[in-house]
mmCIF file of C-alpha atoms and ligand atoms in Angstrom:
data_model
loop_
_atom_site.group_PDB
_atom_site.id
_atom_site.type_symbol
_atom_site.label_atom_id
_atom_site.label_comp_id
_atom_site.label_asym_id
_atom_site.label_seq_id
_atom_site.Cartn_x
_atom_site.Cartn_y
_atom_site.Cartn_z
ATOM 1 C CA MET A 670 -5.294 41.331 -12.636
ATOM 2 C CA LYS A 671 -7.917 44.068 -13.117
ATOM 3 C CA GLU A 672 -9.869 44.177 -16.372
ATOM 4 C CA TYR A 673 -8.723 47.664 -17.302
ATOM 5 C CA LEU A 674 -5.614 49.824 -17.246
ATOM 6 C CA ARG A 675 -6.381 53.316 -15.992
ATOM 7 C CA ASP A 676 -2.987 53.758 -14.308
ATOM 8 C CA LEU A 677 -0.038 51.527 -13.502
ATOM 9 C CA THR A 678 -1.417 51.250 -9.963
ATOM 10 C CA ASP A 679 -4.077 48.964 -11.477
ATOM 11 C CA LEU A 680 -1.209 46.478 -11.909
ATOM 12 C CA SER A 681 0.890 44.704 -9.305
ATOM 13 C CA LYS A 682 4.630 44.261 -9.660
ATOM 14 C CA GLU A 683 3.937 40.652 -10.735
ATOM 15 C CA ASP A 684 1.402 41.801 -13.368
ATOM 16 C CA ILE A 685 3.963 44.228 -14.816
ATOM 17 C CA LEU A 686 6.721 41.626 -14.947
ATOM 18 C CA LYS A 687 4.352 39.113 -16.568
ATOM 19 C CA ILE A 688 3.393 41.636 -19.275
ATOM 20 C CA LEU A 689 7.074 42.470 -19.875
ATOM 21 C CA ASP A 690 7.994 38.773 -20.123
ATOM 22 C CA LEU A 691 5.165 38.172 -22.596
ATOM 23 C CA ALA A 692 6.202 41.282 -24.559
ATOM 24 C CA ASP A 693 9.779 39.958 -24.794
ATOM 25 C CA GLU A 694 8.478 36.571 -25.963
ATOM 26 C CA MET A 695 6.111 38.134 -28.539
ATOM 27 C CA LYS A 696 8.910 40.354 -29.811
ATOM 28 C CA LYS A 697 11.161 37.313 -30.254
ATOM 29 C CA ASN A 698 8.531 35.017 -31.795
ATOM 30 C CA PRO A 699 5.911 37.245 -33.478
ATOM 31 C CA ASP A 700 4.824 34.452 -35.850
ATOM 32 C CA LYS A 701 3.461 32.400 -32.958
ATOM 33 C CA TYR A 702 0.806 35.049 -32.286
ATOM 34 C CA THR A 703 -0.570 35.872 -35.733
ATOM 35 C CA ASN A 704 -3.978 34.341 -34.936
ATOM 36 C CA ALA A 705 -4.087 35.166 -31.229
ATOM 37 C CA LEU A 706 -6.852 37.771 -31.616
ATOM 38 C CA LEU A 707 -8.607 36.493 -34.715
ATOM 39 C CA GLY A 708 -11.983 38.225 -35.093
ATOM 40 C CA LYS A 709 -11.347 40.630 -32.178
ATOM 41 C CA THR A 710 -11.722 44.407 -32.531
ATOM 42 C CA LEU A 711 -10.096 47.279 -30.670
ATOM 43 C CA LEU A 712 -11.831 50.678 -30.636
ATOM 44 C CA MET A 713 -9.308 53.531 -30.437
ATOM 45 C CA ILE A 714 -10.904 56.745 -29.151
ATOM 46 C CA PHE A 715 -8.761 59.852 -29.744
ATOM 47 C CA GLU A 716 -9.246 63.387 -28.446
ATOM 48 C CA LYS A 717 -5.587 64.412 -28.991
ATOM 49 C CA PRO A 718 -2.990 63.878 -31.751
ATOM 50 C CA SER A 719 -0.674 60.852 -31.894
ATOM 51 C CA LEU A 720 1.880 59.048 -34.025
ATOM 52 C CA ARG A 721 3.238 56.209 -31.882
ATOM 53 C CA THR A 722 0.119 55.315 -29.925
ATOM 54 C CA ARG A 723 -2.230 55.252 -32.864
ATOM 55 C CA VAL A 724 0.069 53.370 -35.219
ATOM 56 C CA SER A 725 1.457 50.882 -32.685
ATOM 57 C CA PHE A 726 -1.990 49.894 -31.373
ATOM 58 C CA GLU A 727 -3.402 49.513 -34.869
ATOM 59 C CA VAL A 728 -0.411 47.556 -36.190
ATOM 60 C CA GLY A 729 -0.454 45.443 -33.013
ATOM 61 C CA MET A 730 -4.045 44.367 -33.635
ATOM 62 C CA THR A 731 -3.257 43.553 -37.280
ATOM 63 C CA GLN A 732 -0.251 41.459 -36.253
ATOM 64 C CA LEU A 733 -2.444 39.493 -33.822
ATOM 65 C CA GLY A 734 -5.057 38.733 -36.483
ATOM 66 C CA GLY A 735 -7.553 41.289 -35.158
ATOM 67 C CA HIS A 736 -8.747 44.691 -36.267
ATOM 68 C CA ALA A 737 -8.610 48.266 -34.913
ATOM 69 C CA ILE A 738 -11.001 51.177 -35.506
ATOM 70 C CA TYR A 739 -9.754 54.768 -35.218
ATOM 71 C CA TYR A 740 -12.494 56.901 -33.718
ATOM 72 C CA ASP A 741 -11.946 60.662 -33.568
ATOM 73 C CA ILE A 742 -13.939 62.408 -30.852
ATOM 74 C CA ALA A 743 -14.165 65.514 -33.047
ATOM 75 C CA THR A 744 -16.507 63.606 -35.375
ATOM 76 C CA SER A 745 -18.373 61.767 -32.623
ATOM 77 C CA PRO A 746 -21.551 62.669 -30.706
ATOM 78 C CA MET A 747 -19.670 61.905 -27.447
ATOM 79 C CA GLY A 748 -19.631 64.854 -25.065
ATOM 80 C CA LYS A 749 -22.162 66.704 -27.206
ATOM 81 C CA LYS A 750 -25.247 64.612 -27.946
ATOM 82 C CA GLU A 751 -24.146 61.496 -26.109
ATOM 83 C CA SER A 752 -22.716 60.787 -22.654
ATOM 84 C CA ILE A 753 -19.440 58.940 -22.094
ATOM 85 C CA SER A 754 -21.370 56.195 -20.379
ATOM 86 C CA ASP A 755 -23.802 55.637 -23.293
ATOM 87 C CA THR A 756 -20.874 55.749 -25.736
ATOM 88 C CA VAL A 757 -18.883 52.983 -24.079
ATOM 89 C CA LYS A 758 -21.938 50.881 -23.208
ATOM 90 C CA THR A 759 -22.869 50.939 -26.904
ATOM 91 C CA ALA A 760 -19.317 50.291 -28.093
ATOM 92 C CA SER A 761 -19.090 47.350 -25.673
ATOM 93 C CA ARG A 762 -21.810 45.627 -27.761
ATOM 94 C CA TYR A 763 -19.660 45.848 -30.919
ATOM 95 C CA VAL A 764 -15.979 45.607 -30.015
ATOM 96 C CA ASN A 765 -13.879 43.544 -27.588
ATOM 97 C CA ILE A 766 -11.592 46.193 -26.094
ATOM 98 C CA ILE A 767 -11.311 49.989 -26.006
ATOM 99 C CA MET A 768 -8.334 52.322 -25.699
ATOM 100 C CA ALA A 769 -8.739 56.063 -25.254
ATOM 101 C CA ARG A 770 -6.481 59.110 -25.430
ATOM 102 C CA LEU A 771 -8.290 61.923 -23.651
ATOM 103 C CA PHE A 772 -7.691 65.254 -21.963
ATOM 104 C CA LYS A 773 -9.454 64.612 -18.666
ATOM 105 C CA HIS A 774 -8.449 61.565 -16.653
ATOM 106 C CA GLU A 775 -11.919 61.486 -15.017
ATOM 107 C CA HIS A 776 -13.389 60.810 -18.451
ATOM 108 C CA LEU A 777 -11.099 57.801 -18.838
ATOM 109 C CA THR A 778 -12.033 56.404 -15.427
ATOM 110 C CA GLU A 779 -15.696 56.964 -16.307
ATOM 111 C CA MET A 780 -15.189 54.898 -19.462
ATOM 112 C CA ALA A 781 -13.528 52.096 -17.506
ATOM 113 C CA GLU A 782 -16.405 52.145 -15.015
ATOM 114 C CA HIS A 783 -19.227 51.921 -17.574
ATOM 115 C CA ALA A 784 -17.738 49.777 -20.343
ATOM 116 C CA THR A 785 -18.431 46.055 -20.038
ATOM 117 C CA ILE A 786 -15.132 45.273 -21.830
ATOM 118 C CA PRO A 787 -11.509 46.215 -20.972
ATOM 119 C CA VAL A 788 -10.504 49.887 -21.285
ATOM 120 C CA ILE A 789 -6.879 51.030 -21.675
ATOM 121 C CA ASN A 790 -5.575 54.531 -20.906
ATOM 122 C CA ALA A 791 -3.663 55.631 -24.013
ATOM 123 C CA LEU A 792 -2.702 58.955 -22.329
ATOM 124 C CA THR A 793 -4.633 61.506 -20.341
ATOM 125 C CA ASP A 794 -3.406 64.813 -18.901
ATOM 126 C CA PHE A 795 -2.684 62.841 -15.722
ATOM 127 C CA SER A 796 -0.909 59.659 -16.818
ATOM 128 C CA HIS A 797 0.481 57.539 -19.653
ATOM 129 C CA PRO A 798 0.828 53.945 -18.405
ATOM 130 C CA CYS A 799 1.346 52.296 -21.839
ATOM 131 C CA GLN A 800 4.400 54.473 -22.405
ATOM 132 C CA VAL A 801 6.007 53.403 -19.168
ATOM 133 C CA LEU A 802 5.396 49.689 -19.830
ATOM 134 C CA ALA A 803 7.374 50.136 -23.076
ATOM 135 C CA ASP A 804 10.032 52.125 -21.204
ATOM 136 C CA LEU A 805 10.454 49.364 -18.618
ATOM 137 C CA GLN A 806 10.845 46.769 -21.363
ATOM 138 C CA THR A 807 13.485 48.992 -22.988
ATOM 139 C CA ILE A 808 15.367 49.552 -19.723
ATOM 140 C CA ARG A 809 15.410 45.821 -18.968
ATOM 141 C CA GLU A 810 16.686 45.070 -22.479
ATOM 142 C CA LYS A 811 19.491 47.599 -22.143
ATOM 143 C CA LYS A 812 20.433 47.081 -18.494
ATOM 144 C CA GLY A 813 19.480 43.453 -17.944
ATOM 145 C CA THR A 814 17.485 44.321 -14.814
ATOM 146 C CA LEU A 815 15.130 46.902 -13.321
ATOM 147 C CA LYS A 816 15.533 46.576 -9.563
ATOM 148 C CA GLY A 817 18.197 48.785 -8.032
ATOM 149 C CA LEU A 818 18.635 51.122 -11.017
ATOM 150 C CA LYS A 819 18.248 54.894 -10.725
ATOM 151 C CA LEU A 820 16.090 56.784 -13.209
ATOM 152 C CA ALA A 821 16.421 60.578 -13.304
ATOM 153 C CA TYR A 822 13.644 62.617 -14.899
ATOM 154 C CA LEU A 823 14.433 66.216 -15.842
ATOM 155 C CA GLY A 824 11.993 68.941 -16.831
ATOM 156 C CA ASP A 825 8.222 69.089 -16.506
ATOM 157 C CA GLY A 826 7.427 67.105 -13.392
ATOM 158 C CA HIS A 827 3.727 67.955 -13.380
ATOM 159 C CA ASN A 828 3.273 65.681 -16.307
ATOM 160 C CA ASN A 829 1.487 62.487 -17.368
ATOM 161 C CA VAL A 830 4.649 60.557 -18.263
ATOM 162 C CA THR A 831 6.353 61.664 -15.027
ATOM 163 C CA HIS A 832 3.396 60.457 -12.976
ATOM 164 C CA SER A 833 3.446 57.060 -14.686
ATOM 165 C CA LEU A 834 7.232 56.810 -14.257
ATOM 166 C CA LEU A 835 6.798 57.436 -10.527
ATOM 167 C CA TYR A 836 4.288 54.587 -10.252
ATOM 168 C CA GLY A 837 6.245 52.294 -12.581
ATOM 169 C CA CYS A 838 9.606 52.764 -10.833
ATOM 170 C CA ALA A 839 8.020 52.403 -7.401
ATOM 171 C CA LEU A 840 6.323 49.143 -8.408
ATOM 172 C CA VAL A 841 9.403 47.488 -9.915
ATOM 173 C CA GLY A 842 11.905 48.691 -7.303
ATOM 174 C CA MET A 843 13.790 51.365 -9.230
ATOM 175 C CA ASP A 844 14.986 54.601 -7.606
ATOM 176 C CA ILE A 845 13.508 57.684 -9.232
ATOM 177 C CA SER A 846 14.651 61.248 -8.914
ATOM 178 C CA ILE A 847 12.653 64.117 -10.420
ATOM 179 C CA GLY A 848 14.428 67.401 -11.152
ATOM 180 C CA SER A 849 11.845 70.064 -11.980
ATOM 181 C CA PRO A 850 11.412 73.804 -11.377
ATOM 182 C CA GLU A 851 9.299 75.217 -8.595
ATOM 183 C CA GLY A 852 5.626 75.084 -9.470
ATOM 184 C CA HIS A 853 6.173 72.165 -11.868
ATOM 185 C CA ALA A 854 6.696 69.279 -9.452
ATOM 186 C CA PRO A 855 4.687 66.066 -9.814
ATOM 187 C CA MET A 856 1.305 65.962 -8.071
ATOM 188 C CA GLU A 857 1.767 65.421 -4.364
ATOM 189 C CA SER A 858 -0.829 62.646 -4.318
ATOM 190 C CA VAL A 859 1.191 60.730 -6.944
ATOM 191 C CA VAL A 860 4.456 61.124 -5.023
ATOM 192 C CA ASN A 861 2.728 59.980 -1.820
ATOM 193 C CA LYS A 862 1.181 56.952 -3.516
ATOM 194 C CA ALA A 863 4.530 56.055 -5.150
ATOM 195 C CA GLU A 864 6.220 56.319 -1.738
ATOM 196 C CA GLU A 865 3.612 53.983 -0.288
ATOM 197 C CA LEU A 866 4.279 51.424 -3.052
ATOM 198 C CA ALA A 867 8.045 51.735 -3.128
ATOM 199 C CA SER A 868 10.849 49.995 -1.379
ATOM 200 C CA SER A 869 13.154 52.134 -3.546
ATOM 201 C CA ASP A 870 14.089 55.838 -3.180
ATOM 202 C CA ILE A 871 11.916 58.661 -4.498
ATOM 203 C CA VAL A 872 13.415 62.147 -4.657
ATOM 204 C CA VAL A 873 11.797 65.363 -5.914
ATOM 205 C CA THR A 874 14.173 68.308 -6.165
ATOM 206 C CA ASN A 875 14.611 71.670 -7.896
ATOM 207 C CA ASP A 876 18.300 70.886 -8.434
ATOM 208 C CA PRO A 877 18.931 69.245 -11.840
ATOM 209 C CA ILE A 878 22.431 68.089 -10.883
ATOM 210 C CA GLU A 879 21.218 66.432 -7.685
ATOM 211 C CA ALA A 880 18.487 64.704 -9.695
ATOM 212 C CA ILE A 881 20.734 63.341 -12.446
ATOM 213 C CA LYS A 882 23.710 62.391 -10.259
ATOM 214 C CA ASP A 883 24.826 58.792 -10.908
ATOM 215 C CA ALA A 884 21.641 57.963 -12.822
ATOM 216 C CA ASP A 885 21.482 54.802 -14.946
ATOM 217 C CA ILE A 886 18.652 56.243 -17.008
ATOM 218 C CA VAL A 887 18.102 59.887 -17.911
ATOM 219 C CA TYR A 888 14.558 60.681 -19.051
ATOM 220 C CA THR A 889 12.905 63.822 -20.306
ATOM 221 C CA ASP A 890 9.608 64.725 -21.971
ATOM 222 C CA SER A 891 8.212 67.659 -23.887
ATOM 223 C CA TRP A 892 7.922 71.063 -22.205
ATOM 224 C CA MET A 893 4.853 71.611 -24.401
ATOM 225 C CA SER A 894 2.609 68.588 -23.801
ATOM 226 C CA TYR A 895 -0.468 68.237 -26.008
ATOM 227 C CA HIS A 896 -2.685 69.919 -23.398
ATOM 228 C CA ILE A 897 -0.443 72.981 -22.819
ATOM 229 C CA ALA A 898 -1.642 76.166 -24.566
ATOM 230 C CA ALA A 899 0.688 77.393 -27.331
ATOM 231 C CA ASP A 900 0.914 80.884 -25.784
ATOM 232 C CA LYS A 901 2.713 79.425 -22.740
ATOM 233 C CA LYS A 902 5.730 78.434 -24.846
ATOM 234 C CA GLU A 903 8.036 81.430 -24.185
ATOM 235 C CA GLU A 904 7.383 81.409 -20.454
ATOM 236 C CA ARG A 905 7.950 77.637 -20.237
ATOM 237 C CA ILE A 906 11.207 77.757 -22.214
ATOM 238 C CA LYS A 907 12.562 80.212 -19.612
ATOM 239 C CA VAL A 908 11.471 78.107 -16.646
ATOM 240 C CA PHE A 909 12.614 74.730 -18.003
ATOM 241 C CA THR A 910 15.901 75.671 -19.711
ATOM 242 C CA PRO A 911 18.047 74.915 -16.601
ATOM 243 C CA TYR A 912 16.653 71.354 -16.800
ATOM 244 C CA GLN A 913 17.500 70.804 -20.470
ATOM 245 C CA VAL A 914 19.309 67.487 -20.923
ATOM 246 C CA ASN A 915 22.537 68.476 -22.675
ATOM 247 C CA LYS A 916 26.089 67.149 -22.752
ATOM 248 C CA ASP A 917 27.109 69.072 -19.623
ATOM 249 C CA LEU A 918 24.216 67.775 -17.545
ATOM 250 C CA MET A 919 24.705 64.211 -18.881
ATOM 251 C CA LYS A 920 28.264 64.253 -17.420
ATOM 252 C CA HIS A 921 26.732 63.910 -13.941
ATOM 253 C CA ALA A 922 24.906 60.669 -14.829
ATOM 254 C CA LYS A 923 26.717 57.329 -14.933
ATOM 255 C CA LYS A 924 29.053 56.925 -17.925
ATOM 256 C CA ASP A 925 26.930 54.111 -19.332
ATOM 257 C CA ALA A 926 23.597 55.877 -18.696
ATOM 258 C CA ILE A 927 20.937 55.603 -21.371
ATOM 259 C CA PHE A 928 18.882 58.578 -22.534
ATOM 260 C CA MET A 929 15.109 58.282 -22.971
ATOM 261 C CA ASN A 930 12.298 60.477 -24.268
ATOM 262 C CA CYS A 931 8.815 59.099 -24.951
ATOM 263 C CA LEU A 932 8.650 61.324 -28.077
ATOM 264 C CA PRO A 933 7.554 63.557 -29.741
ATOM 265 C CA ALA A 934 10.746 65.511 -28.952
ATOM 266 C CA MET A 935 12.003 68.990 -29.781
ATOM 267 C CA ARG A 936 15.755 69.265 -30.307
ATOM 268 C CA GLY A 937 17.044 72.413 -28.545
ATOM 269 C CA MET A 938 14.233 72.331 -25.996
ATOM 270 C CA GLU A 939 13.962 69.487 -23.440
ATOM 271 C CA GLN A 940 17.215 67.982 -24.794
ATOM 272 C CA THR A 941 19.902 68.941 -27.264
ATOM 273 C CA LYS A 942 20.375 67.280 -30.624
ATOM 274 C CA GLU A 943 23.720 65.785 -29.574
ATOM 275 C CA VAL A 944 22.028 63.924 -26.706
ATOM 276 C CA ILE A 945 18.927 62.592 -28.463
ATOM 277 C CA ASP A 946 20.865 61.702 -31.616
ATOM 278 C CA GLY A 947 23.913 60.493 -29.685
ATOM 279 C CA PRO A 948 25.091 56.992 -28.744
ATOM 280 C CA GLN A 949 23.347 56.922 -25.338
ATOM 281 C CA SER A 950 19.899 57.551 -26.788
ATOM 282 C CA VAL A 951 17.406 54.670 -26.943
ATOM 283 C CA VAL A 952 14.362 56.713 -27.958
ATOM 284 C CA PHE A 953 13.474 54.625 -31.010
ATOM 285 C CA ASN A 954 13.777 51.388 -29.012
ATOM 286 C CA GLU A 955 11.189 52.871 -26.638
ATOM 287 C CA ALA A 956 8.984 53.759 -29.581
ATOM 288 C CA GLU A 957 9.288 50.234 -30.999
ATOM 289 C CA ASN A 958 8.527 48.636 -27.653
ATOM 290 C CA ARG A 959 5.171 50.402 -27.518
ATOM 291 C CA LEU A 960 4.128 47.821 -30.110
ATOM 292 C CA HIS A 961 5.350 44.769 -28.193
ATOM 293 C CA THR A 962 4.162 45.779 -24.715
ATOM 294 C CA GLN A 963 0.718 46.822 -25.973
ATOM 295 C CA LYS A 964 0.287 43.537 -27.859
ATOM 296 C CA ALA A 965 1.146 41.729 -24.618
ATOM 297 C CA LEU A 966 -1.203 43.974 -22.617
ATOM 298 C CA ILE A 967 -4.159 43.460 -24.970
ATOM 299 C CA LEU A 968 -3.593 39.707 -25.087
ATOM 300 C CA THR A 969 -3.429 39.588 -21.277
ATOM 301 C CA LEU A 970 -6.589 41.680 -20.852
ATOM 302 C CA LEU A 971 -8.504 39.534 -23.354
ATOM 303 C CA SER A 972 -7.334 36.180 -22.004
HETATM 304 N N1 CP B 216 4.845 58.647 -26.913
HETATM 305 C C1 CP B 216 3.616 58.778 -27.448
HETATM 306 O O1 CP B 216 2.608 58.430 -26.836
HETATM 307 O O2 CP B 216 3.607 59.311 -28.681
HETATM 308 P P1 CP B 216 2.342 59.768 -29.543
HETATM 309 O O3 CP B 216 1.831 61.030 -28.903
HETATM 310 O O4 CP B 216 2.863 59.976 -30.913
HETATM 311 O O5 CP B 216 1.317 58.699 -29.483
HETATM 312 N N1 NVA B 217 3.672 64.664 -21.930
HETATM 313 C C1 NVA B 217 3.447 64.456 -23.328
HETATM 314 C C2 NVA B 217 3.537 63.022 -23.688
HETATM 315 C C3 NVA B 217 3.379 62.731 -25.140
HETATM 316 C C4 NVA B 217 3.417 61.289 -25.472
HETATM 317 C C5 NVA B 217 2.089 65.008 -23.725
HETATM 318 O O1 NVA B 217 1.134 64.855 -22.970
HETATM 319 O O2 NVA B 217 2.001 65.616 -24.779
#
């Protein structure tokens, strides 16, 4: 396995399944791992807001006997008086592992290149691999398997979570169908790469009903990602409304389909309240599994 996680394509199918198995085991027997990272430190570099990522990584390190440092780029010399390369080379002399939530994906890959310790992508504008590891754990818990299932993603296709779902589904053998408006499809290079990796089906369509038809998992994400300017809101509501996951659209998925959203979520936007707060929703299981999958990922990278 590589010594960093920039994207899920840094992992093989076997790597992913090993991390998920370890995450399941750590979730079941947390007490066995309380000293696993004694004396180890994680540096958490943040350029964007967060609830889940920040708290789950920090709690994860505490539960493993280690320590985490929150480092806000706004109060750092990085990008102003200090290069990314000097920042991570210096940090590599103090801490054992770095995670970073950044705007530009190139900055994350630059960190991974220059750090002498593992670097984890904790979300960039391009991808969000940690989220999808937690989502795969959640899907396997709920459905008992991954291979052969169909995941439908509705809404903003040109999106970090969507890109990571494409890679994740392709790697583990799940069909994925993206329903997004024209001009908001996933990046072509990501779709091509996912097709190369996949033995399963990959569909990108403008038709929300075609996308969601017979899905086992229905997934949506914010129409207003952290990097989208606030003045785009009205225009985006208009464009994405036909892709809103509501009761009517859910009727086209399988009866026992689960509903997922990486959160944060806006009721009345990418999904209705009745869907996200309804019996098919597993959004808080996904949120919880961020903790378990990241603990397993850190332990794997540091072993
Ligand atoms: N899903 C997720 O990454 O949430 P945060 O933005 O709160 O970290
Ligand atoms: N696409 C969302 C994911 C948040 C976890 C964003 O980038 O804001």
